[in-house]
Short mmCIF file of C-alpha atoms in Angstrom, two decimals:
data_model
loop_
_atom_site.label_atom_id
_atom_site.label_comp_id
_atom_site.label_asym_id
_atom_site.label_seq_id
_atom_site.Cartn_x
_atom_site.Cartn_y
_atom_site.Cartn_z
CA MET A 27 41.19 -95.07 -16.99
CA ASP A 28 41.21 -94.19 -20.75
CA TYR A 29 41.00 -97.35 -21.67
CA CYS A 30 37.75 -99.01 -23.34
CA ILE A 31 37.10 -102.76 -24.31
CA GLY A 32 34.44 -103.04 -27.33
CA ILE A 33 32.41 -106.58 -28.28
CA ASP A 34 31.40 -107.45 -30.93
CA ILE A 35 28.95 -110.89 -30.26
CA GLY A 36 28.22 -112.58 -33.80
CA GLY A 37 26.48 -116.10 -34.93
CA THR A 38 30.10 -116.62 -36.06
CA ASN A 39 32.89 -114.83 -34.35
CA ILE A 40 33.09 -112.19 -31.81
CA VAL A 41 35.23 -109.82 -32.24
CA ILE A 42 37.01 -108.17 -29.07
CA GLY A 43 39.19 -104.33 -29.55
CA LEU A 44 41.31 -102.48 -26.98
CA ILE A 45 40.22 -98.80 -27.61
CA GLY A 46 42.72 -96.37 -26.68
CA PRO A 47 41.51 -92.84 -25.71
CA ASP A 48 41.35 -91.33 -29.51
CA GLY A 49 38.38 -93.77 -29.54
CA LYS A 50 40.62 -96.29 -32.05
CA ILE A 51 41.25 -99.87 -31.85
CA VAL A 52 44.49 -100.38 -30.55
CA ARG A 53 45.05 -104.37 -30.43
CA GLY A 54 42.02 -106.59 -31.05
CA THR A 55 41.15 -110.30 -31.41
CA LYS A 56 38.84 -112.60 -32.85
CA ILE A 57 37.98 -115.80 -31.16
CA PRO A 58 34.52 -118.13 -32.55
CA THR A 59 31.53 -117.83 -31.04
CA ARG A 60 30.28 -121.97 -30.70
CA ALA A 61 27.07 -121.11 -30.01
CA ALA A 62 25.85 -124.64 -29.00
CA ASP A 63 28.07 -124.27 -26.25
CA GLY A 64 26.16 -122.35 -24.19
CA ALA A 65 25.97 -118.51 -22.76
CA ASP A 66 28.48 -119.51 -19.18
CA THR A 67 31.55 -121.32 -22.11
CA ILE A 68 30.74 -118.47 -24.28
CA LEU A 69 30.90 -115.86 -21.47
CA SER A 70 34.06 -117.64 -19.40
CA ARG A 71 35.75 -117.68 -23.29
CA ILE A 72 35.27 -114.08 -24.21
CA ASP A 73 36.64 -113.16 -20.70
CA ALA A 74 40.05 -114.96 -21.31
CA ALA A 75 40.74 -113.50 -24.39
CA VAL A 76 39.78 -109.77 -22.75
CA ARG A 77 42.59 -110.37 -20.85
CA GLU A 78 44.55 -111.51 -23.07
CA THR A 79 43.95 -109.11 -25.64
CA ALA A 80 44.94 -106.27 -22.58
CA GLN A 81 47.91 -108.54 -21.58
CA ALA A 82 49.67 -108.00 -25.37
CA ALA A 83 49.28 -104.34 -25.40
CA GLY A 84 50.77 -104.12 -22.20
CA VAL A 85 47.94 -102.40 -20.50
CA ASP A 86 46.42 -103.79 -17.09
CA LEU A 87 43.17 -104.42 -16.41
CA ALA A 88 43.36 -101.47 -14.00
CA GLU A 89 43.48 -99.24 -16.83
CA ILE A 90 40.22 -100.35 -18.38
CA GLY A 91 37.45 -98.19 -17.36
CA ALA A 92 34.37 -100.27 -19.24
CA VAL A 93 33.60 -103.08 -21.29
CA GLY A 94 30.71 -102.67 -24.05
CA MET A 95 29.28 -105.64 -25.48
CA GLY A 96 26.88 -105.08 -28.75
CA VAL A 97 24.64 -108.66 -28.57
CA PRO A 98 22.31 -109.71 -31.32
CA GLY A 99 18.73 -110.09 -30.67
CA PHE A 100 16.34 -108.10 -27.97
CA VAL A 101 18.38 -106.45 -24.93
CA ASP A 102 17.48 -105.10 -21.56
CA HIS A 103 20.69 -102.17 -22.09
CA GLU A 104 19.59 -100.85 -18.46
CA ASN A 105 20.03 -103.99 -16.49
CA GLY A 106 22.80 -105.74 -18.99
CA ILE A 107 20.06 -108.70 -19.89
CA SER A 108 20.06 -110.58 -23.36
CA LEU A 109 16.48 -111.22 -23.36
CA HIS A 110 16.49 -113.38 -26.68
CA SER A 111 19.32 -114.23 -29.13
CA VAL A 112 17.70 -116.03 -31.76
CA ASN A 113 22.05 -116.51 -33.74
CA LEU A 114 22.91 -117.03 -29.94
CA ASN A 115 20.09 -119.22 -28.32
CA TRP A 116 19.98 -116.74 -25.51
CA ARG A 117 16.85 -115.90 -23.37
CA GLY A 118 17.27 -113.89 -19.94
CA VAL A 119 20.97 -114.46 -19.90
CA PRO A 120 22.22 -111.61 -17.51
CA VAL A 121 25.59 -110.66 -19.43
CA ALA A 122 26.97 -107.35 -18.53
CA PRO A 123 26.40 -108.63 -14.48
CA ILE A 124 28.45 -112.26 -14.94
CA MET A 125 30.94 -110.21 -17.20
CA ARG A 126 31.32 -107.28 -15.09
CA GLU A 127 31.72 -110.10 -11.77
CA LYS A 128 34.58 -111.96 -13.78
CA LEU A 129 36.73 -108.81 -15.15
CA GLY A 130 36.10 -106.45 -12.18
CA ILE A 131 34.97 -103.52 -14.85
CA PRO A 132 32.11 -101.71 -15.59
CA THR A 133 29.98 -103.93 -18.56
CA PHE A 134 26.88 -103.27 -21.00
CA ILE A 135 25.86 -103.97 -23.92
CA ASN A 136 23.40 -102.91 -26.31
CA ASN A 137 21.88 -104.41 -29.49
CA ASP A 138 24.62 -104.99 -32.25
CA VAL A 139 22.96 -102.83 -34.73
CA ARG A 140 22.40 -99.81 -32.55
CA MET A 141 26.32 -100.38 -31.29
CA TYR A 142 27.37 -100.21 -35.15
CA ILE A 143 25.89 -97.37 -35.69
CA TYR A 144 26.96 -95.75 -32.20
CA GLY A 145 30.55 -96.97 -33.94
CA GLU A 146 30.18 -94.95 -37.17
CA ALA A 147 28.18 -92.18 -35.42
CA ALA A 148 31.43 -91.52 -33.24
CA GLN A 149 34.20 -92.40 -35.63
CA GLY A 150 32.96 -93.13 -38.83
CA ALA A 151 30.27 -91.77 -41.29
CA GLY A 152 28.85 -89.42 -39.49
CA LYS A 153 31.79 -88.11 -37.04
CA GLY A 154 30.75 -84.14 -36.51
CA TYR A 155 27.25 -84.66 -37.24
CA ARG A 156 24.58 -84.32 -34.63
CA HIS A 157 21.51 -85.74 -35.94
CA VAL A 158 22.48 -89.89 -37.25
CA LEU A 159 20.28 -91.62 -39.06
CA GLY A 160 21.85 -95.15 -39.72
CA LEU A 161 20.62 -98.37 -40.79
CA THR A 162 22.84 -102.16 -41.85
CA LEU A 163 21.84 -103.86 -44.63
CA GLY A 164 22.71 -108.02 -44.13
CA THR A 165 20.42 -110.87 -42.91
CA GLY A 166 17.81 -108.61 -42.05
CA LEU A 167 17.57 -104.52 -41.89
CA ALA A 168 17.45 -102.70 -38.62
CA ALA A 169 18.38 -99.13 -38.33
CA ALA A 170 19.30 -96.70 -34.98
CA LEU A 171 19.12 -93.19 -34.23
CA VAL A 172 22.16 -91.29 -32.23
CA VAL A 173 21.40 -87.57 -31.34
CA ASP A 174 23.83 -85.78 -29.98
CA GLY A 175 25.94 -88.85 -28.97
CA GLN A 176 22.81 -90.29 -27.25
CA LEU A 177 21.18 -93.23 -28.67
CA TYR A 178 17.59 -93.15 -29.08
CA HIS A 179 15.65 -96.59 -27.56
CA GLY A 180 12.10 -95.17 -27.98
CA GLY A 181 9.48 -97.07 -26.51
CA GLY A 182 9.86 -100.46 -25.42
CA ASN A 183 13.21 -100.31 -26.29
CA MET A 184 12.09 -101.52 -29.82
CA ALA A 185 12.55 -98.18 -32.28
CA GLY A 186 15.02 -98.88 -35.10
CA GLU A 187 12.78 -101.40 -36.71
CA LEU A 188 13.12 -99.86 -40.18
CA GLY A 189 12.68 -103.66 -41.82
CA HIS A 190 9.39 -103.77 -40.65
CA ILE A 191 8.09 -100.67 -42.13
CA THR A 192 5.02 -101.79 -44.95
CA LEU A 193 4.90 -101.12 -48.37
CA ASP A 194 2.37 -101.76 -50.89
CA ASP A 195 4.74 -102.29 -53.81
CA ILE A 196 6.37 -105.27 -51.50
CA PRO A 197 4.53 -108.54 -52.47
CA TYR A 198 6.02 -110.36 -49.44
CA THR A 199 5.06 -112.17 -46.38
CA CYS A 200 7.69 -111.54 -43.56
CA LYS A 201 8.41 -113.88 -40.58
CA CYS A 202 6.82 -111.36 -38.42
CA GLY A 203 3.76 -112.23 -39.89
CA LEU A 204 2.96 -108.92 -42.15
CA LYS A 205 2.80 -108.35 -45.72
CA GLY A 206 4.78 -105.92 -47.48
CA CYS A 207 7.98 -105.33 -45.06
CA LEU A 208 11.08 -103.45 -46.20
CA GLU A 209 14.07 -106.62 -45.16
CA THR A 210 12.07 -109.28 -47.54
CA VAL A 211 13.31 -107.09 -50.56
CA ALA A 212 15.60 -105.06 -48.85
CA SER A 213 18.61 -107.40 -47.21
CA GLY A 214 20.99 -110.15 -48.39
CA PRO A 215 18.30 -112.49 -48.84
CA GLY A 216 15.73 -109.90 -49.83
CA LEU A 217 17.90 -109.68 -52.42
CA ALA A 218 18.83 -112.82 -53.76
CA ARG A 219 15.04 -114.13 -53.46
CA GLN A 220 14.03 -111.64 -56.32
CA ALA A 221 16.49 -112.63 -58.48
CA ARG A 222 15.67 -115.84 -57.91
CA ASP A 223 11.61 -115.31 -58.65
CA ARG A 224 12.71 -113.57 -62.09
CA ILE A 225 14.90 -116.40 -63.64
CA ARG A 226 11.75 -118.84 -62.67
CA GLU A 227 9.99 -116.82 -64.51
CA GLY A 228 11.72 -117.15 -67.27
CA ARG A 229 13.77 -113.57 -67.56
CA ASP A 230 17.28 -114.40 -69.06
CA SER A 231 20.32 -113.68 -66.45
CA VAL A 232 23.83 -114.94 -66.59
CA LEU A 233 22.99 -115.68 -63.04
CA LYS A 234 21.23 -118.71 -64.63
CA GLU A 235 24.52 -119.77 -66.11
CA TRP A 236 26.31 -119.31 -62.68
CA TYR A 237 23.85 -121.44 -60.87
CA PRO A 238 21.69 -123.70 -63.08
CA GLY A 239 18.60 -125.77 -61.93
CA ASP A 240 18.54 -126.27 -58.17
CA ALA A 241 21.68 -124.46 -57.91
CA ILE A 242 19.93 -121.17 -58.03
CA GLU A 243 18.94 -121.97 -54.56
CA GLN A 244 22.45 -120.97 -53.75
CA LEU A 245 22.53 -117.53 -55.11
CA THR A 246 23.53 -114.58 -52.91
CA ALA A 247 23.11 -111.02 -52.92
CA LYS A 248 27.10 -110.71 -54.00
CA ASP A 249 26.92 -112.05 -57.01
CA LEU A 250 24.09 -109.35 -58.07
CA SER A 251 27.18 -106.67 -58.18
CA ARG A 252 29.05 -108.83 -59.98
CA ALA A 253 26.19 -109.82 -62.64
CA TYR A 254 25.45 -105.92 -62.30
CA ASP A 255 28.58 -104.69 -63.40
CA MET A 256 28.39 -107.31 -66.60
CA GLY A 257 25.31 -105.09 -67.77
CA ASP A 258 22.83 -108.18 -66.35
CA PRO A 259 19.11 -107.12 -66.47
CA VAL A 260 17.91 -109.15 -64.08
CA ALA A 261 20.95 -107.67 -61.64
CA VAL A 262 20.33 -104.33 -62.45
CA GLU A 263 16.65 -104.38 -61.93
CA VAL A 264 16.71 -105.95 -58.61
CA LEU A 265 18.96 -103.33 -57.32
CA GLN A 266 18.24 -100.14 -58.93
CA THR A 267 14.00 -101.58 -57.57
CA THR A 268 15.36 -102.60 -54.30
CA GLY A 269 17.47 -99.00 -53.98
CA ARG A 270 14.26 -97.40 -54.80
CA LEU A 271 12.05 -98.94 -52.44
CA LEU A 272 14.70 -98.53 -49.57
CA GLY A 273 14.46 -95.05 -50.54
CA LYS A 274 11.15 -94.34 -50.10
CA GLY A 275 10.52 -96.45 -46.61
CA LEU A 276 13.84 -94.35 -45.46
CA ALA A 277 11.37 -91.36 -46.17
CA SER A 278 9.62 -91.67 -43.45
CA ALA A 279 12.03 -92.25 -41.13
CA VAL A 280 13.73 -89.08 -42.67
CA THR A 281 10.18 -86.95 -42.42
CA LEU A 282 10.05 -88.44 -38.75
CA PHE A 283 13.63 -87.44 -37.14
CA SER A 284 14.94 -85.24 -40.01
CA PRO A 285 18.87 -86.69 -39.42
CA ASP A 286 21.81 -84.26 -40.67
CA VAL A 287 23.24 -87.92 -42.46
CA VAL A 288 21.72 -91.10 -43.23
CA ILE A 289 24.78 -94.10 -42.82
CA VAL A 290 24.07 -96.98 -44.84
CA GLY A 291 26.31 -99.78 -43.45
CA GLY A 292 25.98 -104.19 -43.13
CA GLY A 293 27.31 -106.41 -45.69
CA VAL A 294 25.00 -105.95 -48.58
CA SER A 295 26.57 -101.72 -48.68
CA ALA A 296 29.24 -103.05 -50.64
CA ALA A 297 26.80 -102.49 -53.75
CA GLY A 298 27.93 -99.44 -53.23
CA GLU A 299 26.37 -96.79 -55.97
CA ARG A 300 24.48 -99.72 -57.51
CA LEU A 301 22.30 -99.46 -54.68
CA MET A 302 23.19 -96.27 -53.61
CA ALA A 303 22.35 -94.07 -55.84
CA PRO A 304 18.79 -95.38 -56.69
CA ILE A 305 18.18 -94.98 -53.02
CA ARG A 306 19.28 -91.29 -52.62
CA GLU A 307 16.99 -90.82 -55.72
CA ALA A 308 13.86 -92.35 -54.26
CA LEU A 309 14.87 -90.53 -50.97
CA GLN A 310 14.86 -87.50 -52.76
CA ALA A 311 11.63 -88.04 -54.53
CA HIS A 312 9.57 -88.49 -52.07
CA LEU A 313 10.88 -85.78 -49.57
CA ILE A 314 9.99 -81.88 -49.07
CA PRO A 315 13.08 -80.20 -50.63
CA ALA A 316 13.85 -78.44 -47.23
CA TYR A 317 15.06 -81.81 -45.79
CA TRP A 318 16.69 -83.27 -48.91
CA GLU A 319 18.58 -80.22 -48.95
CA HIS A 320 20.29 -80.47 -45.56
CA ILE A 321 20.91 -84.24 -45.26
CA ARG A 322 23.51 -86.57 -46.85
CA VAL A 323 23.43 -90.13 -47.77
CA VAL A 324 26.30 -91.80 -47.29
CA THR A 325 27.54 -95.65 -46.61
CA ALA A 326 29.81 -96.51 -43.67
CA VAL A 327 33.20 -96.60 -43.23
CA LEU A 328 34.25 -98.70 -40.42
CA GLY A 329 33.29 -101.85 -42.01
CA ASP A 330 33.74 -105.25 -39.44
CA ASP A 331 35.57 -102.42 -36.39
CA ALA A 332 32.28 -100.20 -35.97
CA GLY A 333 30.18 -102.60 -33.28
CA VAL A 334 33.53 -102.97 -31.78
CA ILE A 335 33.81 -99.29 -31.43
CA GLY A 336 30.20 -98.40 -30.81
CA SER A 337 30.50 -101.29 -28.09
CA GLY A 338 33.54 -99.51 -26.28
CA LEU A 339 32.34 -95.90 -26.33
CA TYR A 340 28.93 -96.65 -25.50
CA ALA A 341 30.74 -98.53 -22.52
CA LYS A 342 32.75 -95.36 -21.60
CA GLN A 343 29.89 -93.37 -21.92
CA ARG A 344 27.66 -94.87 -19.72
CA ALA A 345 30.05 -95.72 -16.87
CA GLY A 346 30.48 -91.69 -17.39
CA LEU A 347 33.77 -91.70 -18.67
CA GLN A 348 33.16 -89.75 -21.79
CA ALA A 349 31.52 -86.41 -22.29
#
């Protein structure tokens, strides 16, 4: 049973991959999530897609040793239950037991961010490192720690909420109720909000030309990278400020866990060195030199495959098929 299946469930799409003995995707497919259909229908659709993917690759289900699923929101990874997923409108859904019964294959779930970072640790930017701290910058900010190939979950399964570290430098109130949460600036919506606020204050920016008047609400984090490359002062300031704040927040995590590598992933990480340079600068400024001297700070390399690979390899490990 050298094969495994990795499944990354998103609010829009579900990505499924058949993973070979080398930890790489042999064949993959993507299906729409359609969250409004409900858990039973979605899981039945996943069942059918897994079977079709295996068949298309010429692999019998009996050759697949484990199925792993990355699910957004809070999960009980030990019992395979989706406790609460806002994106999917799931509460208390026994995902793993249902899929295990459908497929006849040991099935395991975990939070989608953890699966993304697990994939990067195993086959991506963290491969070869014992202590991997990774984070995803997207609609929010979350992190995961992988030590010697094992995920760290923490008490209450709540480790990794980097986005809810608070800093006095941040003026925004978070949806969680706290003021100054890191994800209110270090996220796609956070970057866009900072830019909009500066423009409303009367700052000159090419972004005003791209999104005149009320259209400014349509501005996204992706626009900032394009404006940055044009030397736009608002875009430059927002990306540099966000990078510095994220570096400052990361310093606490690095000091606590002393990772060998810090991986920055998620959609916002596409900003590359525009964001990574100030992150490294601030991180170095807030660390004792001994920490800084032994870590690398890099971007993720697997893209959308990270969650699929991570889910599959995690399941393989949980099933006792991987050292």
